[in-house]
Short mmCIF file of C-alpha atoms in Angstrom, two decimals:
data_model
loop_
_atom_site.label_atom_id
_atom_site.label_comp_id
_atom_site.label_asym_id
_atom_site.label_seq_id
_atom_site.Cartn_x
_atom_site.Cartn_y
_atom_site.Cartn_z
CA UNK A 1 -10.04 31.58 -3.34
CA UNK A 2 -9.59 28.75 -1.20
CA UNK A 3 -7.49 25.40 -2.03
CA UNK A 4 -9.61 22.46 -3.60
CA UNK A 5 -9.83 20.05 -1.06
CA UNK A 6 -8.05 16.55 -1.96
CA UNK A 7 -8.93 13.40 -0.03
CA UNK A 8 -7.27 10.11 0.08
CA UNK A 9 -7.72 6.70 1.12
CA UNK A 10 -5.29 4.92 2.59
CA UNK A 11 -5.67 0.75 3.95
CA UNK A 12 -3.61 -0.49 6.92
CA UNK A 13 -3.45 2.92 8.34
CA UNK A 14 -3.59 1.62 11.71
CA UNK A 15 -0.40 0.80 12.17
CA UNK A 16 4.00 0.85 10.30
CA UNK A 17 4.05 2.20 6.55
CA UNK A 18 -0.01 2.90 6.60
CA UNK A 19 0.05 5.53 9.56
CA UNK A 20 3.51 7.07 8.50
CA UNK A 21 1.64 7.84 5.04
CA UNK A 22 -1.18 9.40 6.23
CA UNK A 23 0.31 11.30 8.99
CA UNK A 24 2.84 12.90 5.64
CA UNK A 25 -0.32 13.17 3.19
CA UNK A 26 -2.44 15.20 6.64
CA UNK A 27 1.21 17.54 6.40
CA UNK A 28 0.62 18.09 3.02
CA UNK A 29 -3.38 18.71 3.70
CA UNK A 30 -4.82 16.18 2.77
CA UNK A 31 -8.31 14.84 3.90
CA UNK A 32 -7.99 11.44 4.84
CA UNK A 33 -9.90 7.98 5.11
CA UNK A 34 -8.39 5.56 7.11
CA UNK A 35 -9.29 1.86 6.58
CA UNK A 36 -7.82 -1.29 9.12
CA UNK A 37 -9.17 -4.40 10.79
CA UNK A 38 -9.29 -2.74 14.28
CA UNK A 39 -10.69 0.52 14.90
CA UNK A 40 -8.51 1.88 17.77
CA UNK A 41 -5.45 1.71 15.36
CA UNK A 42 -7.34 3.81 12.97
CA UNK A 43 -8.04 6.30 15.79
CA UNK A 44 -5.17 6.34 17.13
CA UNK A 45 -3.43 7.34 13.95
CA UNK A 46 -6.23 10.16 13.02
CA UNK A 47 -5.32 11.59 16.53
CA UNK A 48 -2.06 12.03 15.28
CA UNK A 49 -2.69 13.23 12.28
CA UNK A 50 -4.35 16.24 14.35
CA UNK A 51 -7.07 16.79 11.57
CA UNK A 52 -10.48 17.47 12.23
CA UNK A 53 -12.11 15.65 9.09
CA UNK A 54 -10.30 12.53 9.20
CA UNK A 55 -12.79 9.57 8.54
CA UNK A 56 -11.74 5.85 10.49
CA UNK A 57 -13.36 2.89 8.42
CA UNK A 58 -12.59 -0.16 9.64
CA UNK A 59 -12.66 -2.56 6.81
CA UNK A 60 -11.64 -6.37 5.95
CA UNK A 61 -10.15 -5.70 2.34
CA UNK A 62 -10.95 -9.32 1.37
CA UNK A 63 -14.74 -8.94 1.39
CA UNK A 64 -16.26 -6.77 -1.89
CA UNK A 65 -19.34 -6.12 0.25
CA UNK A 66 -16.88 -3.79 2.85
CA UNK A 67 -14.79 -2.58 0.67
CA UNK A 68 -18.02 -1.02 -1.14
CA UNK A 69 -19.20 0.27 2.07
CA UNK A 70 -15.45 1.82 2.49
CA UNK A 71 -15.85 4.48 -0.45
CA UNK A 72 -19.20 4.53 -0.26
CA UNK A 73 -19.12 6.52 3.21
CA UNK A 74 -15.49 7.90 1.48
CA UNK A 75 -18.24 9.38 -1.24
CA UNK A 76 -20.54 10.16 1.69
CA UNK A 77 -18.49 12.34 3.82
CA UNK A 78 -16.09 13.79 1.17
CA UNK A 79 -18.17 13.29 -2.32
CA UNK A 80 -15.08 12.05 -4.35
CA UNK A 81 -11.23 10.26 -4.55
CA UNK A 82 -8.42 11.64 -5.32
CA UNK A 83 -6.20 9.12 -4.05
CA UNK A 84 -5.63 5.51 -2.78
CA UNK A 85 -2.94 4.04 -0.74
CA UNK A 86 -3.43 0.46 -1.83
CA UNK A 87 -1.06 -0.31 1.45
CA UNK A 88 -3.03 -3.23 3.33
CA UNK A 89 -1.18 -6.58 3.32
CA UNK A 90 -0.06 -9.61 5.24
CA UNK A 91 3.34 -11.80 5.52
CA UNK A 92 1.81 -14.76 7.22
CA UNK A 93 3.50 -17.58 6.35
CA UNK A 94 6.63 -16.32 5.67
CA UNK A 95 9.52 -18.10 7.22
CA UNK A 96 7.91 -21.58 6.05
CA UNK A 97 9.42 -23.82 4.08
CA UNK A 98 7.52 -24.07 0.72
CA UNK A 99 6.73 -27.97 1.48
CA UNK A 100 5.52 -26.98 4.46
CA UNK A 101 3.14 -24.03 3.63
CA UNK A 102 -0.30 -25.03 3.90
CA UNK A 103 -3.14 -24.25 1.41
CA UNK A 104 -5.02 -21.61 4.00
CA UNK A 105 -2.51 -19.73 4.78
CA UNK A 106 -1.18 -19.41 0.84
CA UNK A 107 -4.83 -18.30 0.47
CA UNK A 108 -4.92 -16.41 3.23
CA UNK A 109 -2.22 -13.84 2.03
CA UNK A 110 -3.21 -13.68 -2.02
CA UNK A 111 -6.96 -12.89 -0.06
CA UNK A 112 -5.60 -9.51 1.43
CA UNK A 113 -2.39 -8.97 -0.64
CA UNK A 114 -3.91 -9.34 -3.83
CA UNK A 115 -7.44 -9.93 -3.99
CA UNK A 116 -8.01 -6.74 -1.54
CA UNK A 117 -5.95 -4.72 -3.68
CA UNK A 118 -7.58 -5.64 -6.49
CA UNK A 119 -10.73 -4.62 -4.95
CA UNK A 120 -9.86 -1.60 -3.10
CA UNK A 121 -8.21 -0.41 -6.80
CA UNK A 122 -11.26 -1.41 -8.51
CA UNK A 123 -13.85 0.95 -6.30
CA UNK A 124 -11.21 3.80 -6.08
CA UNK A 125 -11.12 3.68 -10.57
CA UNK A 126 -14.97 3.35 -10.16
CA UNK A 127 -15.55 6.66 -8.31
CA UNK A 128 -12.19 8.22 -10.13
CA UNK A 129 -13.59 7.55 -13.49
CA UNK A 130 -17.31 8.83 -12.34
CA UNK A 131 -16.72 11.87 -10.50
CA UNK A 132 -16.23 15.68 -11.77
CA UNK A 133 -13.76 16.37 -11.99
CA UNK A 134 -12.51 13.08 -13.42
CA UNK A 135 -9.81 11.22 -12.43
CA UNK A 136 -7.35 10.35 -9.78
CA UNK A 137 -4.05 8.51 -8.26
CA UNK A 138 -3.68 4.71 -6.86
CA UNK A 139 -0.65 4.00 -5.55
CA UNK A 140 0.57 0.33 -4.94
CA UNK A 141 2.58 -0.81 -2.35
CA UNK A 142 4.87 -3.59 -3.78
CA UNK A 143 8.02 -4.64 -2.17
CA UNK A 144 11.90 -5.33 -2.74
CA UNK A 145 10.00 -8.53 -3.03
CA UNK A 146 8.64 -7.64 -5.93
CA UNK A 147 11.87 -7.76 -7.25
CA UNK A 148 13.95 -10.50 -5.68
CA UNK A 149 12.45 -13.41 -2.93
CA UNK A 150 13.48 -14.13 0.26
CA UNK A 151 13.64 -17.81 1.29
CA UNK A 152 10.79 -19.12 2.39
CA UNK A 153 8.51 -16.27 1.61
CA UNK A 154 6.43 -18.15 -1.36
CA UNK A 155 3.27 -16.39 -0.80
CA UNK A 156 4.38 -12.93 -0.62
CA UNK A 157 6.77 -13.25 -2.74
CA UNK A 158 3.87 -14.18 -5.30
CA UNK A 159 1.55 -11.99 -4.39
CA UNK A 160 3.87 -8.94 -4.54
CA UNK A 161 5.00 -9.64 -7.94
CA UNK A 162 1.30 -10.37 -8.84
CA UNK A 163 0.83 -6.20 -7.86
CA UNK A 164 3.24 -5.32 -10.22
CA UNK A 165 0.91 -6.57 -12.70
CA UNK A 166 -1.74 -4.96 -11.01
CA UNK A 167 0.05 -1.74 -11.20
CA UNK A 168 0.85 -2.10 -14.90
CA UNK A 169 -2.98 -3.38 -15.83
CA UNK A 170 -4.55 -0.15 -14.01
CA UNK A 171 -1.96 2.28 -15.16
CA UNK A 172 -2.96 1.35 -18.27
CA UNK A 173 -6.66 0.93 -18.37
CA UNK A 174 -6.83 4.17 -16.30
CA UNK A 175 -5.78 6.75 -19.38
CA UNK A 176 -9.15 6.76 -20.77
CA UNK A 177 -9.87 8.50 -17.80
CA UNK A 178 -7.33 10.62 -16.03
CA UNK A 179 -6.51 7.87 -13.56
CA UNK A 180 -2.33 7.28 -12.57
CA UNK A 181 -1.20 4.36 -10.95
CA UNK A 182 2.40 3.89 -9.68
CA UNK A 183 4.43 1.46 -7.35
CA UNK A 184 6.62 2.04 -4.66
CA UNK A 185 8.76 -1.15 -3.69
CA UNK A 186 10.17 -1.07 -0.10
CA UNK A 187 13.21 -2.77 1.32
CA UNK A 188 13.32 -3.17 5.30
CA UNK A 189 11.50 -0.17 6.67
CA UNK A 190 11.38 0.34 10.62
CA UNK A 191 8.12 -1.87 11.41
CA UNK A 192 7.06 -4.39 13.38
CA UNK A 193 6.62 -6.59 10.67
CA UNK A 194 11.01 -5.97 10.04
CA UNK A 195 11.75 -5.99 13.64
CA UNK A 196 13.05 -9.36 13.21
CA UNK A 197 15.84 -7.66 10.85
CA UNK A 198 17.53 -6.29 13.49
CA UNK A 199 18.12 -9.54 15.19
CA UNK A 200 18.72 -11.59 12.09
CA UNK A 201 16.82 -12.73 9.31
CA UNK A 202 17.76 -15.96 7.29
CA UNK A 203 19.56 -14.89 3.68
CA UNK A 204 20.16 -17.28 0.93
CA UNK A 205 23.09 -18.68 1.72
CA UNK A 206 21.18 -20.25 5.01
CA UNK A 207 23.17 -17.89 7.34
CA UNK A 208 21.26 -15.29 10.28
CA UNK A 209 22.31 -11.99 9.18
CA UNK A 210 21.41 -8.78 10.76
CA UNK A 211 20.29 -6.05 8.33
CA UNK A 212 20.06 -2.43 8.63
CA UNK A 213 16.50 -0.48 8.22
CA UNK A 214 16.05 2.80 7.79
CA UNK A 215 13.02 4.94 9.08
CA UNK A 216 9.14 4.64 7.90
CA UNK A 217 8.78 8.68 7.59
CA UNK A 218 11.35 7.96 4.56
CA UNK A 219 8.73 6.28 2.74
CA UNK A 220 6.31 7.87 3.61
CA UNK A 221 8.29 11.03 2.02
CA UNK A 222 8.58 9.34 -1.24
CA UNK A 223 4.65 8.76 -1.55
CA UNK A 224 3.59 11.75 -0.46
CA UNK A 225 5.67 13.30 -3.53
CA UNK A 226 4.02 10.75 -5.70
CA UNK A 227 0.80 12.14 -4.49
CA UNK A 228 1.49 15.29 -4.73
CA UNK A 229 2.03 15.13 -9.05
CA UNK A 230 -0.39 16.73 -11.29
CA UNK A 231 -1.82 13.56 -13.01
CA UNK A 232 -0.36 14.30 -16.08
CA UNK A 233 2.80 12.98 -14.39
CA UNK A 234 3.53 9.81 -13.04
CA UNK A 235 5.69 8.19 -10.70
CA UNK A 236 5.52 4.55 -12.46
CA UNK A 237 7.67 2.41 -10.32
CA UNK A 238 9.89 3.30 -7.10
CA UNK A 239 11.72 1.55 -4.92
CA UNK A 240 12.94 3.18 -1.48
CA UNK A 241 15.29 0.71 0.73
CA UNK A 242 17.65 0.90 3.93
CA UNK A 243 20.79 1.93 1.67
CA UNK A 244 22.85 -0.67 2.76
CA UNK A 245 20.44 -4.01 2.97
CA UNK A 246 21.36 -7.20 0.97
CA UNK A 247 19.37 -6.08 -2.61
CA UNK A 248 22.19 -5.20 -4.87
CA UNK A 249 25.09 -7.56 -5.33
CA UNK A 250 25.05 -10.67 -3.77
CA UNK A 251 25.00 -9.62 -0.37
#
């Protein structure tokens, strides 16, 4: 008899934590759907996945109308959800003083930090709750942020600690109908988006520190086993971070 076929959905696979998930969950054999802005980050990353059924969907996660169209050609080409990545997210703004931070940009990040995970969650427990079998597994991505600011990060900051809410709401509402949701919070994995770690980044004590990072494939690890539960287990909260970063203590 041949393995049931489980396909996931993961957003910002184009590029840093996005494309080191789906390049552990095509390892484990999964069937992926990629969503991003750009399409030739999506392809690139289904290239090296080195699967033949790999779907590329690029997708704004702000807009209802295509995130719809996402899991509606996810249903198309696959005919259910077993998983989402809810990985897509932005850190514009960060680095500005909170006097300073204007009212787009503050929008602009609870748009695709919250607002498109709200949405990509809410048409991933649609089809979940719908299909036979029933049920499925949404993982957040949070942050350390989640957890403790950094200065000047206001937005994202916000927003992240607004998922964990997110997390706890779906988790919740999802038992009626087989559907997990879990968190993992991350603390300075290799990306571009940390690069700036490595140089130094300002701490709370107004000093440029450098801080170590560890590798993306070591979160990417950690959700794959998440994934890989039976969903009568749950992963409810995790937090994976460079060992020796400024989190614990005072610094």
């Amino acid at each position: 008899m041949s393995a049931v076929r489980r396909i996931a959905v993961v957003t910002g696979a184009g590029s840093g934590i996005g494309r080191s998930v789906a390049l552990a969950l095509a390892q484990d054999g999964w069937s992926l759907a990629l969503a991003g802005r750009r399409a030739q980050p999506l392809a690139e990353t289904a290239a090296l996945t080195g699967a033949d059924d790999t779907l590329c969907v690029p997708t704004d996660v702000t807009s209802a109308d295509a995130v719809t169209a996402l899991f509606a050609a996810v249903r198309d080409r696959f005919g259910r959800v077993d998983l989402l990545f809810n990985n897509a997210g932005s850190f514009a703004g960060g680095g500005t003083p909170v006097e300073d931070l204007d009212p787009e940009t503050w929008r602009a990040v609870v748009d695709v930090n919250l607002t498109g995970a709200f949405l990509c969650a809410q048409a991933a427990y649609r089809q979940m709750r719908e299909q036979s079998p029933q049920g499925g597994r949404i993982i957040n991505n949070g942050s350390i942020s989640a957890h403790v600011p950094r200065p000047h990060s206001i937005a994202y900051t916000a927003t992240k600690h607004a998922m964990t809410g997110l997390t706890k709401s779906l988790s919740l509402d999802g038992r009626a109908h087989r559907i997990a949701c879990g968190q993992i919070d991350i603390g300075n994995a290799a990306t571009d988006m940390t690069r700036r770690m490595e140089t130094g980044i300002l701490q709370a004590n107004g000093d440029l520190a450098v801080e170590p990072v560890m590798d993306a494939t070591d979160v990417a690890r950690t959700v794959a086993h998440m994934a890989a539960l039976p969903l009568e287990a749950n992963v409810q909260f995790a937090t994976v971070m460079a060992t020796a970063m400024p989190y614990i203590g005072r610094g």
